[in-house]
Amino acid sequence: MKKNDKKFMTLALIEAEKASALGEIPIGAVVVYKGEVIASAHNRRELDQNPIAHAELLALQKASEVLGSWRLLDCELFVTLEPCTMCAGALVNARVSRTIFGAKDAKAGALRSLYAIGEDPRLNHRIDVRSGVLAQECSTLLSRFFSDIRQKKKRLKEEE
C-alpha cells in the first residue's frame, strides 16, 4: 500500500456518501494523476436512468476530459467497491496504471472476486490491483444502505 492510499480512498468514500444521499448505491471513485486528484464521481444510474453511469466510468470520463486523452497511463483509480466486468474492461482499455478498491464484490467483482481482468496476460494492458484499503468502512456503507432499503420495504409491507 502506498502512503496516500487511505487518503484517496477516504475521498472516494465521500463520493459514495453523496450517492447514498441521492438514493444511489453508495459507490464512489476518484482518479489520481501524479499524486493529484483530477476527477471524482459517484453512481448515478437511477438519477440518470443510465445503465453505464457507474462511479468508475464517470470518473474515467472526467479524467480523460481533464487530460485531453483517453489514455490514462499514469492514473490511479480509487473506488469503494470492486469494479464489475464493464468497469474492469474500461480500466484496461483506458490503460489505467493502478486500481485500488475497498470492499470486494463476491457477486460481480471482476478484478479479484470472480475474475482478474486487470491482470489477465491475454489482454493488451495490465493493471496493478490493490484491494482492502478501508475495506471495513466501504463495506459498512454498502451494508447500511441495503439494510435501510430492506427496512423501508418491511415498513411499507406492514402498512398494507
Short mmCIF file of N, CA and C in Angstrom, two decimals:
data_model
loop_
_atom_site.label_atom_id
_atom_site.label_comp_id
_atom_site.label_asym_id
_atom_site.label_seq_id
_atom_site.Cartn_x
_atom_site.Cartn_y
_atom_site.Cartn_z
N MET A 1 0.85 -1.18 0.00
CA MET A 1 0.00 0.00 0.00
C MET A 1 0.89 1.24 0.00
N LYS A 2 0.53 2.19 -0.84
CA LYS A 2 1.26 3.45 -0.89
C LYS A 2 0.77 4.36 0.23
N LYS A 3 1.58 5.34 0.57
CA LYS A 3 1.29 6.18 1.74
C LYS A 3 0.00 6.98 1.63
N ASN A 4 -0.43 7.36 0.44
CA ASN A 4 -1.65 8.17 0.30
C ASN A 4 -2.89 7.36 -0.06
N ASP A 5 -2.78 6.03 -0.08
CA ASP A 5 -3.93 5.21 -0.48
C ASP A 5 -5.15 5.46 0.41
N LYS A 6 -4.95 5.53 1.71
CA LYS A 6 -6.09 5.76 2.61
C LYS A 6 -6.69 7.14 2.40
N LYS A 7 -5.85 8.12 2.17
CA LYS A 7 -6.33 9.49 1.94
C LYS A 7 -7.23 9.53 0.71
N PHE A 8 -6.79 8.92 -0.39
CA PHE A 8 -7.59 8.95 -1.61
C PHE A 8 -8.84 8.08 -1.51
N MET A 9 -8.74 6.97 -0.77
CA MET A 9 -9.94 6.14 -0.58
C MET A 9 -10.96 6.88 0.28
N THR A 10 -10.49 7.68 1.21
CA THR A 10 -11.40 8.50 2.01
C THR A 10 -12.18 9.45 1.12
N LEU A 11 -11.52 10.00 0.10
CA LEU A 11 -12.21 10.88 -0.85
C LEU A 11 -13.24 10.09 -1.67
N ALA A 12 -12.90 8.86 -2.02
CA ALA A 12 -13.86 8.01 -2.73
C ALA A 12 -15.06 7.71 -1.83
N LEU A 13 -14.82 7.51 -0.55
CA LEU A 13 -15.92 7.28 0.40
C LEU A 13 -16.84 8.50 0.50
N ILE A 14 -16.27 9.68 0.43
CA ILE A 14 -17.08 10.91 0.44
C ILE A 14 -18.00 10.92 -0.79
N GLU A 15 -17.46 10.52 -1.94
CA GLU A 15 -18.29 10.42 -3.15
C GLU A 15 -19.39 9.38 -2.96
N ALA A 16 -19.05 8.26 -2.33
CA ALA A 16 -20.05 7.20 -2.08
C ALA A 16 -21.17 7.72 -1.18
N GLU A 17 -20.82 8.52 -0.19
CA GLU A 17 -21.84 9.12 0.69
C GLU A 17 -22.77 10.03 -0.10
N LYS A 18 -22.22 10.75 -1.08
CA LYS A 18 -23.05 11.60 -1.93
C LYS A 18 -24.07 10.75 -2.69
N ALA A 19 -23.60 9.62 -3.20
CA ALA A 19 -24.51 8.72 -3.93
C ALA A 19 -25.62 8.23 -3.01
N SER A 20 -25.25 7.83 -1.81
CA SER A 20 -26.23 7.33 -0.85
C SER A 20 -27.29 8.39 -0.54
N ALA A 21 -26.85 9.63 -0.36
CA ALA A 21 -27.78 10.72 -0.05
C ALA A 21 -28.77 10.95 -1.19
N LEU A 22 -28.39 10.55 -2.41
CA LEU A 22 -29.26 10.69 -3.57
C LEU A 22 -30.11 9.44 -3.84
N GLY A 23 -29.95 8.42 -2.98
CA GLY A 23 -30.69 7.18 -3.17
C GLY A 23 -30.01 6.21 -4.12
N GLU A 24 -28.78 6.50 -4.49
CA GLU A 24 -28.00 5.64 -5.36
C GLU A 24 -27.19 4.65 -4.52
N ILE A 25 -26.85 3.52 -5.11
CA ILE A 25 -25.96 2.59 -4.41
C ILE A 25 -24.67 3.35 -4.11
N PRO A 26 -24.23 3.34 -2.85
CA PRO A 26 -23.11 4.19 -2.45
C PRO A 26 -21.74 3.67 -2.90
N ILE A 27 -21.41 4.02 -4.12
CA ILE A 27 -20.09 3.71 -4.67
C ILE A 27 -19.50 5.02 -5.16
N GLY A 28 -18.27 5.26 -4.75
CA GLY A 28 -17.57 6.47 -5.16
C GLY A 28 -16.22 6.13 -5.76
N ALA A 29 -15.76 7.01 -6.63
CA ALA A 29 -14.47 6.80 -7.31
C ALA A 29 -13.72 8.11 -7.44
N VAL A 30 -12.39 7.99 -7.39
CA VAL A 30 -11.51 9.14 -7.53
C VAL A 30 -10.36 8.73 -8.45
N VAL A 31 -10.01 9.60 -9.40
CA VAL A 31 -8.86 9.36 -10.27
C VAL A 31 -7.74 10.29 -9.84
N VAL A 32 -6.57 9.71 -9.66
CA VAL A 32 -5.39 10.45 -9.21
C VAL A 32 -4.34 10.38 -10.32
N TYR A 33 -3.79 11.53 -10.66
CA TYR A 33 -2.74 11.64 -11.67
C TYR A 33 -1.55 12.34 -11.05
N LYS A 34 -0.44 11.63 -11.00
CA LYS A 34 0.80 12.18 -10.43
C LYS A 34 0.57 12.78 -9.04
N GLY A 35 -0.19 12.06 -8.23
CA GLY A 35 -0.41 12.46 -6.84
C GLY A 35 -1.50 13.47 -6.60
N GLU A 36 -2.19 13.90 -7.66
CA GLU A 36 -3.25 14.90 -7.53
C GLU A 36 -4.58 14.32 -8.02
N VAL A 37 -5.65 14.62 -7.30
CA VAL A 37 -6.99 14.21 -7.72
C VAL A 37 -7.39 15.05 -8.92
N ILE A 38 -7.73 14.38 -10.02
CA ILE A 38 -8.16 15.11 -11.22
C ILE A 38 -9.63 14.86 -11.56
N ALA A 39 -10.23 13.85 -10.92
CA ALA A 39 -11.64 13.56 -11.19
C ALA A 39 -12.23 12.76 -10.04
N SER A 40 -13.50 12.97 -9.81
CA SER A 40 -14.22 12.17 -8.82
C SER A 40 -15.66 12.03 -9.28
N ALA A 41 -16.28 10.95 -8.84
CA ALA A 41 -17.67 10.70 -9.26
C ALA A 41 -18.29 9.67 -8.32
N HIS A 42 -19.60 9.57 -8.43
CA HIS A 42 -20.35 8.56 -7.69
C HIS A 42 -21.42 7.99 -8.61
N ASN A 43 -21.97 6.86 -8.20
CA ASN A 43 -23.01 6.22 -9.01
C ASN A 43 -24.15 7.19 -9.30
N ARG A 44 -24.68 7.09 -10.54
CA ARG A 44 -25.81 7.93 -10.96
C ARG A 44 -26.77 7.14 -11.84
N ARG A 45 -26.79 5.83 -11.73
CA ARG A 45 -27.64 5.02 -12.61
C ARG A 45 -29.11 5.37 -12.48
N GLU A 46 -29.59 5.48 -11.27
CA GLU A 46 -31.02 5.78 -11.05
C GLU A 46 -31.34 7.22 -11.46
N LEU A 47 -30.52 8.16 -11.04
CA LEU A 47 -30.77 9.57 -11.36
C LEU A 47 -30.79 9.80 -12.87
N ASP A 48 -29.83 9.22 -13.56
CA ASP A 48 -29.70 9.44 -15.00
C ASP A 48 -30.44 8.40 -15.83
N GLN A 49 -30.96 7.36 -15.16
CA GLN A 49 -31.58 6.23 -15.86
C GLN A 49 -30.65 5.75 -16.98
N ASN A 50 -29.41 5.49 -16.56
CA ASN A 50 -28.34 5.13 -17.49
C ASN A 50 -27.59 3.92 -16.92
N PRO A 51 -27.64 2.79 -17.62
CA PRO A 51 -27.00 1.58 -17.09
C PRO A 51 -25.49 1.65 -16.99
N ILE A 52 -24.87 2.62 -17.64
CA ILE A 52 -23.41 2.71 -17.55
C ILE A 52 -22.94 3.87 -16.68
N ALA A 53 -23.82 4.47 -15.92
CA ALA A 53 -23.46 5.59 -15.06
C ALA A 53 -22.88 5.08 -13.73
N HIS A 54 -21.89 4.21 -13.84
CA HIS A 54 -21.16 3.72 -12.67
C HIS A 54 -20.12 4.77 -12.26
N ALA A 55 -19.82 4.82 -10.99
CA ALA A 55 -18.85 5.79 -10.48
C ALA A 55 -17.53 5.73 -11.23
N GLU A 56 -17.05 4.52 -11.47
CA GLU A 56 -15.75 4.36 -12.14
C GLU A 56 -15.76 4.96 -13.54
N LEU A 57 -16.80 4.65 -14.30
CA LEU A 57 -16.87 5.13 -15.68
C LEU A 57 -17.01 6.65 -15.74
N LEU A 58 -17.80 7.20 -14.85
CA LEU A 58 -17.97 8.65 -14.81
C LEU A 58 -16.66 9.34 -14.43
N ALA A 59 -15.93 8.75 -13.48
CA ALA A 59 -14.64 9.33 -13.08
C ALA A 59 -13.61 9.21 -14.21
N LEU A 60 -13.60 8.08 -14.91
CA LEU A 60 -12.67 7.92 -16.04
C LEU A 60 -12.98 8.94 -17.13
N GLN A 61 -14.25 9.16 -17.40
CA GLN A 61 -14.64 10.12 -18.42
C GLN A 61 -14.16 11.52 -18.05
N LYS A 62 -14.36 11.91 -16.80
CA LYS A 62 -13.91 13.23 -16.35
C LYS A 62 -12.39 13.34 -16.44
N ALA A 63 -11.68 12.29 -16.04
CA ALA A 63 -10.21 12.31 -16.08
C ALA A 63 -9.73 12.45 -17.52
N SER A 64 -10.37 11.78 -18.45
CA SER A 64 -9.99 11.89 -19.87
C SER A 64 -10.19 13.31 -20.38
N GLU A 65 -11.27 13.93 -19.93
CA GLU A 65 -11.52 15.32 -20.32
C GLU A 65 -10.44 16.24 -19.76
N VAL A 66 -10.06 16.03 -18.52
CA VAL A 66 -9.03 16.86 -17.88
C VAL A 66 -7.68 16.70 -18.59
N LEU A 67 -7.32 15.47 -18.91
CA LEU A 67 -6.03 15.21 -19.54
C LEU A 67 -6.05 15.37 -21.06
N GLY A 68 -7.24 15.43 -21.63
CA GLY A 68 -7.34 15.55 -23.08
C GLY A 68 -6.91 14.28 -23.80
N SER A 69 -7.10 13.15 -23.16
CA SER A 69 -6.69 11.87 -23.74
C SER A 69 -7.50 10.74 -23.14
N TRP A 70 -7.78 9.73 -23.96
CA TRP A 70 -8.43 8.53 -23.43
C TRP A 70 -7.43 7.61 -22.76
N ARG A 71 -6.15 7.83 -23.00
CA ARG A 71 -5.10 7.02 -22.37
C ARG A 71 -4.78 7.60 -21.00
N LEU A 72 -5.06 6.84 -19.98
CA LEU A 72 -4.85 7.29 -18.60
C LEU A 72 -3.69 6.52 -17.97
N LEU A 73 -2.58 6.47 -18.71
CA LEU A 73 -1.44 5.63 -18.34
C LEU A 73 -0.87 5.89 -16.95
N ASP A 74 -0.79 7.11 -16.53
CA ASP A 74 -0.20 7.42 -15.23
C ASP A 74 -1.26 7.68 -14.16
N CYS A 75 -2.45 7.16 -14.39
CA CYS A 75 -3.55 7.41 -13.46
C CYS A 75 -3.83 6.21 -12.57
N GLU A 76 -4.30 6.53 -11.37
CA GLU A 76 -4.74 5.52 -10.41
C GLU A 76 -6.22 5.77 -10.14
N LEU A 77 -6.98 4.70 -10.05
CA LEU A 77 -8.40 4.81 -9.71
C LEU A 77 -8.61 4.24 -8.32
N PHE A 78 -9.24 5.01 -7.46
CA PHE A 78 -9.63 4.57 -6.13
C PHE A 78 -11.14 4.43 -6.14
N VAL A 79 -11.65 3.26 -5.77
CA VAL A 79 -13.09 3.03 -5.82
C VAL A 79 -13.49 2.21 -4.59
N THR A 80 -14.65 2.50 -4.06
CA THR A 80 -15.07 1.89 -2.80
C THR A 80 -15.48 0.43 -2.92
N LEU A 81 -15.92 0.00 -4.11
CA LEU A 81 -16.32 -1.38 -4.32
C LEU A 81 -15.59 -1.93 -5.53
N GLU A 82 -15.21 -3.18 -5.46
CA GLU A 82 -14.53 -3.84 -6.57
C GLU A 82 -15.30 -3.65 -7.87
N PRO A 83 -14.64 -3.20 -8.92
CA PRO A 83 -15.32 -2.95 -10.19
C PRO A 83 -15.93 -4.21 -10.81
N CYS A 84 -17.03 -4.00 -11.54
CA CYS A 84 -17.71 -5.06 -12.29
C CYS A 84 -16.94 -5.32 -13.59
N THR A 85 -17.43 -6.26 -14.38
CA THR A 85 -16.75 -6.58 -15.64
C THR A 85 -16.72 -5.39 -16.60
N MET A 86 -17.81 -4.64 -16.67
CA MET A 86 -17.86 -3.48 -17.56
C MET A 86 -16.79 -2.46 -17.15
N CYS A 87 -16.73 -2.16 -15.87
CA CYS A 87 -15.78 -1.16 -15.39
C CYS A 87 -14.35 -1.66 -15.47
N ALA A 88 -14.14 -2.94 -15.17
CA ALA A 88 -12.80 -3.51 -15.27
C ALA A 88 -12.31 -3.46 -16.71
N GLY A 89 -13.18 -3.74 -17.66
CA GLY A 89 -12.82 -3.64 -19.07
C GLY A 89 -12.45 -2.21 -19.45
N ALA A 90 -13.20 -1.25 -18.94
CA ALA A 90 -12.91 0.16 -19.22
C ALA A 90 -11.55 0.55 -18.63
N LEU A 91 -11.23 0.04 -17.46
CA LEU A 91 -9.93 0.34 -16.84
C LEU A 91 -8.78 -0.18 -17.70
N VAL A 92 -8.94 -1.37 -18.23
CA VAL A 92 -7.92 -1.93 -19.12
C VAL A 92 -7.83 -1.09 -20.39
N ASN A 93 -8.97 -0.80 -20.99
CA ASN A 93 -8.98 -0.03 -22.24
C ASN A 93 -8.45 1.39 -22.07
N ALA A 94 -8.65 1.98 -20.90
CA ALA A 94 -8.15 3.33 -20.62
C ALA A 94 -6.67 3.33 -20.24
N ARG A 95 -6.11 2.14 -20.05
CA ARG A 95 -4.69 1.99 -19.69
C ARG A 95 -4.38 2.57 -18.31
N VAL A 96 -5.34 2.48 -17.40
CA VAL A 96 -5.12 2.92 -16.02
C VAL A 96 -3.97 2.10 -15.44
N SER A 97 -3.07 2.75 -14.74
CA SER A 97 -1.89 2.03 -14.25
C SER A 97 -2.17 1.25 -12.97
N ARG A 98 -3.04 1.77 -12.13
CA ARG A 98 -3.25 1.15 -10.83
C ARG A 98 -4.70 1.36 -10.41
N THR A 99 -5.31 0.31 -9.86
CA THR A 99 -6.67 0.42 -9.32
C THR A 99 -6.66 -0.10 -7.90
N ILE A 100 -7.23 0.69 -7.01
CA ILE A 100 -7.29 0.37 -5.59
C ILE A 100 -8.77 0.37 -5.21
N PHE A 101 -9.24 -0.75 -4.65
CA PHE A 101 -10.63 -0.77 -4.22
C PHE A 101 -10.73 -1.17 -2.76
N GLY A 102 -11.85 -0.79 -2.17
CA GLY A 102 -12.08 -1.06 -0.75
C GLY A 102 -12.67 -2.43 -0.53
N ALA A 103 -13.96 -2.56 -0.77
CA ALA A 103 -14.69 -3.80 -0.49
C ALA A 103 -14.69 -4.72 -1.70
N LYS A 104 -14.54 -6.00 -1.45
CA LYS A 104 -14.68 -7.00 -2.52
C LYS A 104 -16.16 -7.17 -2.84
N ASP A 105 -16.42 -7.59 -4.08
CA ASP A 105 -17.80 -7.83 -4.52
C ASP A 105 -17.91 -9.29 -4.97
N ALA A 106 -18.40 -10.13 -4.08
CA ALA A 106 -18.47 -11.57 -4.36
C ALA A 106 -19.43 -11.91 -5.50
N LYS A 107 -20.38 -11.04 -5.80
CA LYS A 107 -21.37 -11.32 -6.84
C LYS A 107 -21.01 -10.76 -8.20
N ALA A 108 -20.18 -9.70 -8.25
CA ALA A 108 -19.90 -9.07 -9.54
C ALA A 108 -18.46 -8.58 -9.70
N GLY A 109 -17.62 -8.80 -8.72
CA GLY A 109 -16.26 -8.28 -8.76
C GLY A 109 -15.42 -8.89 -9.86
N ALA A 110 -14.81 -8.03 -10.66
CA ALA A 110 -14.08 -8.51 -11.83
C ALA A 110 -12.57 -8.27 -11.77
N LEU A 111 -12.07 -7.77 -10.64
CA LEU A 111 -10.63 -7.60 -10.51
C LEU A 111 -10.00 -8.63 -9.57
N ARG A 112 -10.82 -9.25 -8.72
CA ARG A 112 -10.32 -10.26 -7.81
C ARG A 112 -11.33 -11.36 -7.51
N SER A 113 -12.56 -11.00 -7.22
CA SER A 113 -13.53 -11.95 -6.69
C SER A 113 -13.97 -13.01 -7.69
N LEU A 114 -14.47 -12.60 -8.84
CA LEU A 114 -14.93 -13.55 -9.86
C LEU A 114 -13.92 -13.70 -11.00
N TYR A 115 -13.27 -12.60 -11.34
CA TYR A 115 -12.32 -12.56 -12.44
C TYR A 115 -11.10 -11.76 -12.00
N ALA A 116 -10.07 -11.77 -12.82
CA ALA A 116 -8.88 -10.94 -12.60
C ALA A 116 -8.57 -10.23 -13.92
N ILE A 117 -9.56 -9.50 -14.42
CA ILE A 117 -9.46 -8.86 -15.73
C ILE A 117 -8.25 -7.94 -15.82
N GLY A 118 -7.99 -7.20 -14.78
CA GLY A 118 -6.88 -6.25 -14.80
C GLY A 118 -5.51 -6.88 -14.87
N GLU A 119 -5.43 -8.16 -14.54
CA GLU A 119 -4.13 -8.84 -14.53
C GLU A 119 -4.06 -10.00 -15.53
N ASP A 120 -5.03 -10.06 -16.42
CA ASP A 120 -5.09 -11.15 -17.40
C ASP A 120 -4.01 -10.96 -18.46
N PRO A 121 -3.08 -11.90 -18.57
CA PRO A 121 -1.97 -11.74 -19.53
C PRO A 121 -2.41 -11.81 -20.99
N ARG A 122 -3.64 -12.24 -21.24
CA ARG A 122 -4.14 -12.30 -22.62
C ARG A 122 -4.55 -10.93 -23.15
N LEU A 123 -4.72 -9.97 -22.25
CA LEU A 123 -5.14 -8.64 -22.66
C LEU A 123 -3.92 -7.76 -22.95
N ASN A 124 -4.16 -6.65 -23.63
CA ASN A 124 -3.06 -5.79 -24.07
C ASN A 124 -2.52 -4.85 -23.00
N HIS A 125 -3.14 -4.82 -21.84
CA HIS A 125 -2.68 -3.94 -20.76
C HIS A 125 -2.98 -4.61 -19.43
N ARG A 126 -2.10 -4.43 -18.48
CA ARG A 126 -2.31 -4.94 -17.14
C ARG A 126 -2.34 -3.80 -16.13
N ILE A 127 -3.12 -4.02 -15.10
CA ILE A 127 -3.31 -3.01 -14.06
C ILE A 127 -2.75 -3.56 -12.75
N ASP A 128 -2.03 -2.73 -12.04
CA ASP A 128 -1.61 -3.08 -10.69
C ASP A 128 -2.87 -2.94 -9.81
N VAL A 129 -3.32 -4.04 -9.24
CA VAL A 129 -4.56 -4.05 -8.47
C VAL A 129 -4.25 -4.23 -6.98
N ARG A 130 -4.86 -3.39 -6.16
CA ARG A 130 -4.76 -3.50 -4.70
C ARG A 130 -6.18 -3.49 -4.13
N SER A 131 -6.39 -4.34 -3.15
CA SER A 131 -7.73 -4.41 -2.55
C SER A 131 -7.63 -4.24 -1.04
N GLY A 132 -8.77 -3.97 -0.44
CA GLY A 132 -8.86 -3.93 1.01
C GLY A 132 -8.52 -2.61 1.68
N VAL A 133 -8.30 -1.55 0.91
CA VAL A 133 -8.00 -0.26 1.52
C VAL A 133 -9.30 0.31 2.09
N LEU A 134 -9.33 0.51 3.38
CA LEU A 134 -10.53 0.96 4.10
C LEU A 134 -11.73 0.06 3.80
N ALA A 135 -11.45 -1.23 3.68
CA ALA A 135 -12.49 -2.20 3.31
C ALA A 135 -13.67 -2.19 4.28
N GLN A 136 -13.39 -2.10 5.57
CA GLN A 136 -14.48 -2.12 6.55
C GLN A 136 -15.40 -0.92 6.39
N GLU A 137 -14.83 0.25 6.19
CA GLU A 137 -15.63 1.46 6.01
C GLU A 137 -16.47 1.37 4.74
N CYS A 138 -15.87 0.87 3.68
CA CYS A 138 -16.60 0.72 2.41
C CYS A 138 -17.73 -0.29 2.54
N SER A 139 -17.44 -1.42 3.16
CA SER A 139 -18.46 -2.47 3.35
C SER A 139 -19.59 -1.98 4.23
N THR A 140 -19.25 -1.29 5.30
CA THR A 140 -20.26 -0.79 6.23
C THR A 140 -21.22 0.17 5.54
N LEU A 141 -20.69 1.04 4.71
CA LEU A 141 -21.53 2.00 3.98
C LEU A 141 -22.53 1.27 3.09
N LEU A 142 -22.05 0.27 2.37
CA LEU A 142 -22.93 -0.51 1.49
C LEU A 142 -23.95 -1.31 2.29
N SER A 143 -23.51 -1.96 3.34
CA SER A 143 -24.42 -2.77 4.18
C SER A 143 -25.52 -1.90 4.79
N ARG A 144 -25.13 -0.74 5.28
CA ARG A 144 -26.11 0.18 5.89
C ARG A 144 -27.14 0.62 4.84
N PHE A 145 -26.69 0.93 3.64
CA PHE A 145 -27.58 1.36 2.56
C PHE A 145 -28.62 0.28 2.26
N PHE A 146 -28.17 -0.96 2.07
CA PHE A 146 -29.10 -2.04 1.71
C PHE A 146 -29.97 -2.43 2.90
N SER A 147 -29.46 -2.32 4.11
CA SER A 147 -30.27 -2.58 5.30
C SER A 147 -31.41 -1.56 5.40
N ASP A 148 -31.10 -0.31 5.13
CA ASP A 148 -32.12 0.74 5.15
C ASP A 148 -33.21 0.47 4.12
N ILE A 149 -32.82 0.02 2.94
CA ILE A 149 -33.80 -0.31 1.90
C ILE A 149 -34.70 -1.44 2.36
N ARG A 150 -34.10 -2.48 2.94
CA ARG A 150 -34.91 -3.62 3.42
C ARG A 150 -35.87 -3.17 4.52
N GLN A 151 -35.42 -2.30 5.42
CA GLN A 151 -36.28 -1.80 6.49
C GLN A 151 -37.45 -1.00 5.92
N LYS A 152 -37.19 -0.17 4.92
CA LYS A 152 -38.26 0.62 4.30
C LYS A 152 -39.29 -0.30 3.65
N LYS A 153 -38.81 -1.31 2.95
CA LYS A 153 -39.73 -2.27 2.30
C LYS A 153 -40.56 -3.00 3.34
N LYS A 154 -39.94 -3.36 4.44
CA LYS A 154 -40.64 -4.07 5.51
C LYS A 154 -41.74 -3.18 6.11
N ARG A 155 -41.41 -1.91 6.36
CA ARG A 155 -42.40 -0.98 6.90
C ARG A 155 -43.56 -0.79 5.93
N LEU A 156 -43.26 -0.66 4.65
CA LEU A 156 -44.32 -0.49 3.66
C LEU A 156 -45.24 -1.72 3.62
N LYS A 157 -44.64 -2.89 3.72
CA LYS A 157 -45.41 -4.12 3.70
C LYS A 157 -46.32 -4.22 4.94
N GLU A 158 -45.78 -3.80 6.08
CA GLU A 158 -46.57 -3.83 7.31
C GLU A 158 -47.73 -2.84 7.27
N GLU A 159 -47.58 -1.76 6.52
CA GLU A 159 -48.63 -0.74 6.42
C GLU A 159 -49.77 -1.18 5.52
N GLU A 160 -49.53 -2.20 4.69
CA GLU A 160 -50.57 -2.64 3.76
C GLU A 160 -51.71 -3.32 4.44
#
